[in-house]
CSV table of C-alpha atoms in Angstrom, one decimal:
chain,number,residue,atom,x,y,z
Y,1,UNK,CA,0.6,23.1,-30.3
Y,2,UNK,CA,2.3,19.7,-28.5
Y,3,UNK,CA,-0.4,17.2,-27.4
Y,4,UNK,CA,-0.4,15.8,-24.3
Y,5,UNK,CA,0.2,12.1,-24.8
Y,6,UNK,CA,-1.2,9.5,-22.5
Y,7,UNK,CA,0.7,7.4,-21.3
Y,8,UNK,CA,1.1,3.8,-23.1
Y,9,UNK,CA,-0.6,1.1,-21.1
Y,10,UNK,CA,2.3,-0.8,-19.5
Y,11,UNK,CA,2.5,-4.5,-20.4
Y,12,UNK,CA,2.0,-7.3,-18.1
Y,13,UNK,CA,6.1,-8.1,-17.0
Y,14,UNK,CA,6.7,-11.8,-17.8
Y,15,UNK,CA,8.6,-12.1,-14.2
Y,16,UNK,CA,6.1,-10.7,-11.3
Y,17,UNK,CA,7.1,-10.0,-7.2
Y,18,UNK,CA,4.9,-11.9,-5.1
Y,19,UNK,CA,5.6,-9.5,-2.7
Y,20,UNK,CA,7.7,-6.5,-2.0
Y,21,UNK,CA,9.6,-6.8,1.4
Y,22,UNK,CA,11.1,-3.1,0.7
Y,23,UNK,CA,7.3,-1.2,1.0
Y,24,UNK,CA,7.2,0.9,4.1
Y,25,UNK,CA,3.4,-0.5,4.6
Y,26,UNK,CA,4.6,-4.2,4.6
Y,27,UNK,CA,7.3,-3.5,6.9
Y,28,UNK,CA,4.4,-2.1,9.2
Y,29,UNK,CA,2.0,-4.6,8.7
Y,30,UNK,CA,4.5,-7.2,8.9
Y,31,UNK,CA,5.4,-6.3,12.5
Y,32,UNK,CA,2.0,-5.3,13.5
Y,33,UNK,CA,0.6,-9.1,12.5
Y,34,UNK,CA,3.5,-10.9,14.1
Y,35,UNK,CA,2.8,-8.3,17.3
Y,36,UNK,CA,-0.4,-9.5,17.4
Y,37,UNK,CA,0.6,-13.3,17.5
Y,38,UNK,CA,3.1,-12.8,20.1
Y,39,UNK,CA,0.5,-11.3,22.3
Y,40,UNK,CA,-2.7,-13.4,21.6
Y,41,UNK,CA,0.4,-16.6,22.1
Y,42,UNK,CA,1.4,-15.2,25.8
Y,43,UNK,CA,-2.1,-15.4,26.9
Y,44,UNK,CA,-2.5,-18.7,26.4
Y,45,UNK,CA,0.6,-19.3,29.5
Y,46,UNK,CA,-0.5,-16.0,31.5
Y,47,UNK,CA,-2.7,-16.3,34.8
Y,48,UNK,CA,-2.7,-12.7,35.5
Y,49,UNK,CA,-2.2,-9.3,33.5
Y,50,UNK,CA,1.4,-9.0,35.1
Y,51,UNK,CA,2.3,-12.5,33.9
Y,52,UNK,CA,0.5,-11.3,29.9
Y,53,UNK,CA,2.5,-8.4,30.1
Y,54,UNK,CA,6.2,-9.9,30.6
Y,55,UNK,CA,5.5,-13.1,28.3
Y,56,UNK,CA,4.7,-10.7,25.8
Y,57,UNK,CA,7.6,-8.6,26.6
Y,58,UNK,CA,10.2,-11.7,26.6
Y,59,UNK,CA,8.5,-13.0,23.2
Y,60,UNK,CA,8.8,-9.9,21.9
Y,61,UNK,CA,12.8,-9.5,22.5
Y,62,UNK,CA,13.1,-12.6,20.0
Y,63,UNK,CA,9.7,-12.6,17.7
Y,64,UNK,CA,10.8,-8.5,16.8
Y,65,UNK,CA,14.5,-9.1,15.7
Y,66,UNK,CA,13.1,-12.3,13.7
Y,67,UNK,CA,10.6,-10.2,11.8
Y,68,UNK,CA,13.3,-7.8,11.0
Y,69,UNK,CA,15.2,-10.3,9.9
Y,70,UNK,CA,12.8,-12.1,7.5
Y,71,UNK,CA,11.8,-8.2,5.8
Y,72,UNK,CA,15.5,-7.2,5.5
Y,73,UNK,CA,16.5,-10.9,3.7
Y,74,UNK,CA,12.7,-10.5,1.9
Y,75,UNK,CA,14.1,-7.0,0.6
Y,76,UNK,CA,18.3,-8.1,-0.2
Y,77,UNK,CA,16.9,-10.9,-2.5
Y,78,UNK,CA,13.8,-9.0,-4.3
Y,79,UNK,CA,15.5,-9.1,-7.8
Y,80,UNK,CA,16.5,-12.7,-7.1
Y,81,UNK,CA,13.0,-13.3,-5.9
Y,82,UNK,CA,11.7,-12.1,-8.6
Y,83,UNK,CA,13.5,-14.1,-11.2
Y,84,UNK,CA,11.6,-17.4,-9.7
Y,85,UNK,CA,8.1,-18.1,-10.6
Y,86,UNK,CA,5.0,-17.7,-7.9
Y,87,UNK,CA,5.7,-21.2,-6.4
Y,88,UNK,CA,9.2,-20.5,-5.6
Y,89,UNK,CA,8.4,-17.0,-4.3
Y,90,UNK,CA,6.4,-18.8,-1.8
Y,91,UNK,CA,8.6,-21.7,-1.0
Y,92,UNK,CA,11.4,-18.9,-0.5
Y,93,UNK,CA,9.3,-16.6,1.4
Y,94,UNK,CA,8.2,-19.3,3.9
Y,95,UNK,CA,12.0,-20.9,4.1
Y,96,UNK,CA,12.9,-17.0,5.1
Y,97,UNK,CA,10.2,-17.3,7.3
Y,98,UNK,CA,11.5,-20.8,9.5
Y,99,UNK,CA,15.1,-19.3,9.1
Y,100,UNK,CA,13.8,-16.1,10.9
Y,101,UNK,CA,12.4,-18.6,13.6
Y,102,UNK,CA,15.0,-20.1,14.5
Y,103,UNK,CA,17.0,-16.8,14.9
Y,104,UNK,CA,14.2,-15.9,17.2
Y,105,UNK,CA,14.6,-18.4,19.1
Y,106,UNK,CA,18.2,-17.9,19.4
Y,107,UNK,CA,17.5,-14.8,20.7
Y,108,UNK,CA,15.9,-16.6,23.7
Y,109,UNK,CA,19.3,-19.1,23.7
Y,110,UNK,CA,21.2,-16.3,24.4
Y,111,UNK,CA,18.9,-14.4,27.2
Y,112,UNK,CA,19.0,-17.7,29.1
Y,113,UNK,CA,15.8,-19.4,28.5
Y,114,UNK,CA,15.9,-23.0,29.9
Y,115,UNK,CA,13.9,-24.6,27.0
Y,116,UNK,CA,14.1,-23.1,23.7
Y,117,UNK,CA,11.7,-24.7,21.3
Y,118,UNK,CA,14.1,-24.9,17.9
Y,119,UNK,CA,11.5,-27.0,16.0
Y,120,UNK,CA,8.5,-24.8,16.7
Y,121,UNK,CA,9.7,-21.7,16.6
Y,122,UNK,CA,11.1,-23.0,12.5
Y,123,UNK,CA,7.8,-24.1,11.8
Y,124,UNK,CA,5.7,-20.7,13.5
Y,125,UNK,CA,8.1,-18.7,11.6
Y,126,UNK,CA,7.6,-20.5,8.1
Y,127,UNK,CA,3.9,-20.5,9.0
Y,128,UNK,CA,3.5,-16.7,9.8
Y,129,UNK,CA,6.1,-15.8,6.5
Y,130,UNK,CA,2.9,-18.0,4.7
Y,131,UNK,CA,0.2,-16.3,5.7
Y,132,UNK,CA,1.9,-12.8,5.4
Y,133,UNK,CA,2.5,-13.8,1.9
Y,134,UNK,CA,-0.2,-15.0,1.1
Y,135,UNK,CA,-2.0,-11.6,2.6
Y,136,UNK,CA,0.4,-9.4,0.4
Y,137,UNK,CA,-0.8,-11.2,-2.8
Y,138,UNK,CA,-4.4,-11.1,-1.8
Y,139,UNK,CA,-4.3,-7.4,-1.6
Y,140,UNK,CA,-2.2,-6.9,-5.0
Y,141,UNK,CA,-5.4,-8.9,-6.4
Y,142,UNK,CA,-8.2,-7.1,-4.6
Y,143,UNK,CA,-6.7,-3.8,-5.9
Y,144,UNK,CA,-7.3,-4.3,-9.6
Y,145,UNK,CA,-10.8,-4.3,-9.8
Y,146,UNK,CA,-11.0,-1.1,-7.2
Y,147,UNK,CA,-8.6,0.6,-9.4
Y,148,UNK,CA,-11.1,0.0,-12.5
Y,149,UNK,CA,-14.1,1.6,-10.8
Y,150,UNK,CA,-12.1,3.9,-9.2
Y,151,UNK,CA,-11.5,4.9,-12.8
Y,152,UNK,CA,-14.9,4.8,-13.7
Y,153,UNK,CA,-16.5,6.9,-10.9
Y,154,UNK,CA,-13.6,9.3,-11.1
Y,155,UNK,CA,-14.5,9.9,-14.7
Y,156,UNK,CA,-18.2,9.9,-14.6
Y,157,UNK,CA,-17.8,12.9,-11.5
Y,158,UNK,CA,-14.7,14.2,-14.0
Y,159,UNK,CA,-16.0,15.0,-17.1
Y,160,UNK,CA,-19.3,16.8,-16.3
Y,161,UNK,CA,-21.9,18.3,-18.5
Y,162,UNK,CA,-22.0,21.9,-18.0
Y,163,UNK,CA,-18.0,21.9,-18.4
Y,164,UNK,CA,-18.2,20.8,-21.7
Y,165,UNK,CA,-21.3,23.1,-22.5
Y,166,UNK,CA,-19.4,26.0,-20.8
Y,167,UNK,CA,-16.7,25.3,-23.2
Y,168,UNK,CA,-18.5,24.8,-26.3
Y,169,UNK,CA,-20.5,28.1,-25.8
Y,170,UNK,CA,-16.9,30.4,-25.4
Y,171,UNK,CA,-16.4,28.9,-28.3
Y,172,UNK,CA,-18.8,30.0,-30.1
Y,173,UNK,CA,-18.7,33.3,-29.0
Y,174,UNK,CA,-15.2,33.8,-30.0
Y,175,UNK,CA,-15.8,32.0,-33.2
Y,176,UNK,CA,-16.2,35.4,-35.2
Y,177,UNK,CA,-14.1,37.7,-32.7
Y,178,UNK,CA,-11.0,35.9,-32.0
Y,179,UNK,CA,-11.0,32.5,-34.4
Y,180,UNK,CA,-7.1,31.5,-33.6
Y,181,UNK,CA,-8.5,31.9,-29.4
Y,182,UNK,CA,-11.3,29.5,-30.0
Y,183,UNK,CA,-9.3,27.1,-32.3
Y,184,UNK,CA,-7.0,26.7,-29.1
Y,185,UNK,CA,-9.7,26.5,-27.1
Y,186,UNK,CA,-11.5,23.5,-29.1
Y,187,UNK,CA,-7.5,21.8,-29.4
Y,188,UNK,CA,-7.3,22.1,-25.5
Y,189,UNK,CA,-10.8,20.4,-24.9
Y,190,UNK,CA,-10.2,17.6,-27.6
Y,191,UNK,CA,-6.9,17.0,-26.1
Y,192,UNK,CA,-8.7,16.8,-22.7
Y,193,UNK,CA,-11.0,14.5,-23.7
Y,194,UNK,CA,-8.7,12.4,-25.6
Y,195,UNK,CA,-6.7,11.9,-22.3
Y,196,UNK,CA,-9.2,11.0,-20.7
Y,197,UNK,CA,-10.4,7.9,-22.5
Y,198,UNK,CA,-7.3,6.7,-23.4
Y,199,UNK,CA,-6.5,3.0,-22.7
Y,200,UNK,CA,-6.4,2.6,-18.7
Y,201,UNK,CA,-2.8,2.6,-17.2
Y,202,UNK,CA,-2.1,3.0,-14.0
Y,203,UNK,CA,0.2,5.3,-13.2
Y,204,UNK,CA,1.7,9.0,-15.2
Y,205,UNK,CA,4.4,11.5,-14.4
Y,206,UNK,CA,3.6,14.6,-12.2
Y,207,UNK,CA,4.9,16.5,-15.4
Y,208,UNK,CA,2.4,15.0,-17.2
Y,209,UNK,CA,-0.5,15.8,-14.6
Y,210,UNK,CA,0.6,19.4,-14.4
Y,211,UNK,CA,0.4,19.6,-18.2
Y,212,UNK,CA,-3.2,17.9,-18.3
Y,213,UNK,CA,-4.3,20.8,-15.6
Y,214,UNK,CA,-2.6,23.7,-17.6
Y,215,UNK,CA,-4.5,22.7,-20.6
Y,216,UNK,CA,-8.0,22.4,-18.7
Y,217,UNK,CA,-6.8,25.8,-16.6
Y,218,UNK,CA,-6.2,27.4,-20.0
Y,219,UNK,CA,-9.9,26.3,-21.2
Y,220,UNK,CA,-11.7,27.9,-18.0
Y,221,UNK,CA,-9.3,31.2,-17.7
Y,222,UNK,CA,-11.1,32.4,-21.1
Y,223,UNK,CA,-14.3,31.5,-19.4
Y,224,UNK,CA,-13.7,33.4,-16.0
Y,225,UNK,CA,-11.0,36.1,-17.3
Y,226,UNK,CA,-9.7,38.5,-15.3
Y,227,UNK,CA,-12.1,36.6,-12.2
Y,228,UNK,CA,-9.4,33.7,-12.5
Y,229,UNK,CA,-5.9,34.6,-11.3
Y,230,UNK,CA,-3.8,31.7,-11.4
Y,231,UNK,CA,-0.2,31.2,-10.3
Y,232,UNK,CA,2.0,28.4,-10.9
Y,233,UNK,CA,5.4,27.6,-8.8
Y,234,UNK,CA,6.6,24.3,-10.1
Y,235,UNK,CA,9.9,22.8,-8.9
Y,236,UNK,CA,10.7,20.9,-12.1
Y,237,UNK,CA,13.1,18.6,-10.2
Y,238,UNK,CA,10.2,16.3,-8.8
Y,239,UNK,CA,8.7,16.2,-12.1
Y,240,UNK,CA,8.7,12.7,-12.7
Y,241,UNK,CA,7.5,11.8,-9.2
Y,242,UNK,CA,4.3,8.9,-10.4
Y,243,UNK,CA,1.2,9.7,-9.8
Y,244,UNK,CA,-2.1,7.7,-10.6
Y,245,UNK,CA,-3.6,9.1,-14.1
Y,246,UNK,CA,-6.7,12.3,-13.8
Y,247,UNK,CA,-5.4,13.3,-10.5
Y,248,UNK,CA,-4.5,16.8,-10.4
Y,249,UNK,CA,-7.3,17.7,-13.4
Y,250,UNK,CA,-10.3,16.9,-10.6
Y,251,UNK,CA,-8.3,19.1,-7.7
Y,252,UNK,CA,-8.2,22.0,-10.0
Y,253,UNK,CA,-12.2,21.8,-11.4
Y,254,UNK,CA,-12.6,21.5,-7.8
Y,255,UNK,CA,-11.4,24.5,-6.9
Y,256,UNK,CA,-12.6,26.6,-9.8
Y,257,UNK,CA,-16.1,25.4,-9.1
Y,258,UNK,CA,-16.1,25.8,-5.2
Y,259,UNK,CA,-14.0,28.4,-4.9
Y,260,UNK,CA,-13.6,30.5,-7.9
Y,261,UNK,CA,-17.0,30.3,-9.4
Y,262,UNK,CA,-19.5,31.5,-6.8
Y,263,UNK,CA,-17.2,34.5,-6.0
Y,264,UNK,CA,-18.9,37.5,-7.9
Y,265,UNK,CA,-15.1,39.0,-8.0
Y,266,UNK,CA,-13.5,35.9,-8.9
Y,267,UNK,CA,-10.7,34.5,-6.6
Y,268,UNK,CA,-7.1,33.4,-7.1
Y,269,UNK,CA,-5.8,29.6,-7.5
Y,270,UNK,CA,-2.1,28.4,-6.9
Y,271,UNK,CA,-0.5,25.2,-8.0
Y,272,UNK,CA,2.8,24.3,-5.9
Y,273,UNK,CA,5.3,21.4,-6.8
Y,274,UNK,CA,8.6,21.4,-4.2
Y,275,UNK,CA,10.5,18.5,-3.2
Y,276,UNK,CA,11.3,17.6,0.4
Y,277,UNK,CA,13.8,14.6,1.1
Y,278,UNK,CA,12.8,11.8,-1.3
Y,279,UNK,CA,9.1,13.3,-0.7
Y,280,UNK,CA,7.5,15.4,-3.7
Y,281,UNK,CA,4.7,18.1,-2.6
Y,282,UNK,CA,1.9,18.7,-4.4
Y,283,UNK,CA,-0.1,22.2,-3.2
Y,284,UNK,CA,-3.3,23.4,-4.8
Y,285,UNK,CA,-4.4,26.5,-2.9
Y,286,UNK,CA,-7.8,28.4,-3.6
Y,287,UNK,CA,-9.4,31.3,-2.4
Y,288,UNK,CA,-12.8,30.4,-0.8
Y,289,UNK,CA,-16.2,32.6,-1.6
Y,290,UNK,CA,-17.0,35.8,0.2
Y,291,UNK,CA,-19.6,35.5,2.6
Y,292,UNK,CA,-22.3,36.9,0.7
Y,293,UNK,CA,-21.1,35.2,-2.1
Y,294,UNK,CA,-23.8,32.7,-3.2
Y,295,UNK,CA,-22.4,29.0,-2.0
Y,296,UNK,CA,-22.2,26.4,-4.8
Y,297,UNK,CA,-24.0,23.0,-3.7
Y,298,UNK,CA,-21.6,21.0,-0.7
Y,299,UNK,CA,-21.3,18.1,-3.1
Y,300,UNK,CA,-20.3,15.0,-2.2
Y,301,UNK,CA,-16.4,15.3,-1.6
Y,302,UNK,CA,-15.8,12.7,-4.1
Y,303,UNK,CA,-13.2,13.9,-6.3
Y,304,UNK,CA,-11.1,14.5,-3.0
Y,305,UNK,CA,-12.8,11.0,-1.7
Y,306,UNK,CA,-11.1,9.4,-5.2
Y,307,UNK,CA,-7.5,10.8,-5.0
Y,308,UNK,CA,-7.1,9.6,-1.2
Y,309,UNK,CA,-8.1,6.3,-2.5
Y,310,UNK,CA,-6.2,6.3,-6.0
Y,311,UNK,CA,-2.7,7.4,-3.9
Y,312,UNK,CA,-3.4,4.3,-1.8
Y,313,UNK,CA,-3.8,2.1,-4.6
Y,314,UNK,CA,-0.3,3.3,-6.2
Y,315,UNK,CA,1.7,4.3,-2.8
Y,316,UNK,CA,0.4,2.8,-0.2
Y,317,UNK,CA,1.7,4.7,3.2
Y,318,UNK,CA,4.3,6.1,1.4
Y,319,UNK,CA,1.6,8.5,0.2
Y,320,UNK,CA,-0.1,10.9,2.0
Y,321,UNK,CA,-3.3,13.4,1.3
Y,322,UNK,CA,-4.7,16.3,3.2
Y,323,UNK,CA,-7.3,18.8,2.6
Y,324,UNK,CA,-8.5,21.6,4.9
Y,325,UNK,CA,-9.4,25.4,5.1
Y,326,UNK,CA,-6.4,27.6,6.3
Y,327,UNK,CA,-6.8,31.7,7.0
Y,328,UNK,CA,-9.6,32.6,4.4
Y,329,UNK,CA,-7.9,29.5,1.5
Y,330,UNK,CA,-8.9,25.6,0.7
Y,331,UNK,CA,-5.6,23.8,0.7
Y,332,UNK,CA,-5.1,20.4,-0.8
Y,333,UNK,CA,-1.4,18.6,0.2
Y,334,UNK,CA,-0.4,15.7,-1.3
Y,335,UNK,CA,3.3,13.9,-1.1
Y,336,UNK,CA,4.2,10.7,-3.3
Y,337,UNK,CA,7.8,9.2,-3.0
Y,338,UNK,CA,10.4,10.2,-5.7
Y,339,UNK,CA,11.2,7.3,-8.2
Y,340,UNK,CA,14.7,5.5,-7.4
Y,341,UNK,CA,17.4,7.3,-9.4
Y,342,UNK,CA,19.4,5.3,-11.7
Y,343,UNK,CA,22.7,4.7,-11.3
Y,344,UNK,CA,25.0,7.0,-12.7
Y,345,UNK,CA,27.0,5.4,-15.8
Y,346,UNK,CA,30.9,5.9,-15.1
């Protein structure tokens, strides 16, 4: 039996990005925050709302195409960028920054503006770029430590008692009966459990994932028997979409214990992997309880509360998470980007 085989923590890269111009969510925030300038800027020359609103408007027409500007110079020179150490990141990023100033305020050359202030605009511009920067990194910091207890609380609400007890005891029972059965039970638990306190890394392959959940799925279907109907429809092509480690492990238990489990006739559990543009889809679809089936405890909601969080930690907006009852089933959605292909070797 093939082990499943955590993945190797992933050394510190010698050469670091300061910050990555290309992420969807800093393209966002990065027009959002300079939006937010230009409109707290026009107030200061506006006498009336009417006045706000076109100062904002004209500042807009040049501060917009500026931004732009900086993010799509940002994301051409990222491997260049990268090369540098962090002080010439941040001399770059804020020279990108004055450069995308004074573009601005050609933009407001060209529309006719009587006075257009060269000077300031090269020095807003290279001040914004600073503090945007200087955001970007603060946030790649502050996410290390959440990813850590993420860990920790995600494997403390992960790795409960009464699964391994459940475990242990079909086990024993088909110790005498079936020995091969419970020697592949005990491998599938040790290999669980081995995964699970591995060295921290922070990210795995979907394939990987699905693996992990086949092996616990394996462990609870001799439990539950014909009471657990499971179907899998993977699409192997998005297979090495990232994912952050113990994700899909915690959606399953989930679903066994507040689905499967207090149904007296058992229930059926899907697991659905499909691609979609540069998008891979993750489904895990449950039946939920009759309703004179006895209701499990309401819980907490923090394994689903810890893969929201852990898919922001890795993908930022480019990740998305949803989880609601449909027509009698509990279904979980999730969608992470598909890695960059590498070029193709002539």
């Amino acid at each position: 039996m093939r082990l499943i085989t955590p993945p190797p923590a992933r050394p510190v890269p010698r050469q670091t990005l300061v910050f990555d111009a290309c992420s969807v969510g800093v393209v966002l925030r990065a027009v959002l925050f300079v939006q937010v300038v230009v409109a707290t800027a026009a107030l200061y020359g506006s006498d009336n709302m009417l006045e706000w609103v076109s100062t904002t408007a004209l500042l807009t027409s040049a501060s917009l195409p500026g931004t732009l500007v900086w993010l799509i110079a940002a994301c051409s020179l990222k491997h260049q960028l990268q090369r540098m150490d962090m002080r010439g990141q941040y001399l770059a990023g804020v020279l990108l920054g004055a450069l995308a100033g004074i573009y601005a305020c050609a933009m407001l050359y060209f529309i006719g503006l009587d006075k257009t202030p060269w000077l300031a605009s090269a020095v807003t511009g290279g001040l914004l770029a600073a503090l945007l920067v200087t955001a970007l990194v603060l946030r790649a910091r502050g996410s290390t430590p959440a990813q850590t207890q993420a860990r920790l609380t995600e494997l403390q609400s992960r790795i409960r008692p009464h699964f391994l007890f459940n475990t242990l005891n079909s086990a024993i029972a088909l110790v005498r009966a079936e020995p091969a059965k419970a020697e592949a039970l005990l491998e599938d638990l040790s290999d669980l459990f081995r995964y699970a306190l591995a060295e921290p890394h922070t990210s795995t392959t979907l394939a990987q994932e699905i693996e992990l959940a086949q092996r616990y799925l394996s462990i609870e279907k001799v439990r539950f028997d014909e009471r657990l109907q499971i179907q899998w429809q993977l699409d192997e092509s998005v297979h090495d979409a990232l994912l952050p480690p113990l994700l899909l492990q915690p959606l399953v238990e989930n679903a066994i214990r507040h689905g499967i489990e207090p149904n007296p006739r058992g229930g059926k559990l899907q697991v659905r992997t499909e691609r979609r543009g540069q998008q891979a889809l993750i489904y895990i679809i449950n039946t939920l309880p009759d309703a004179d089936a006895a209701q499990p405890s309401p819980g907490h909601g923090m394994a689903l509360e810890n893969v929201r969080d852990h898919l922001s930690l890795l993908h930022d907006l480019q990740g998305s998470f949803s989880a609601r009852q449909r027509q009698g089933f509990f279904v979980v959605r999730l969608s992470v980007p598909l890695p960059d292909q590498p070029p193709s070797k002539p």
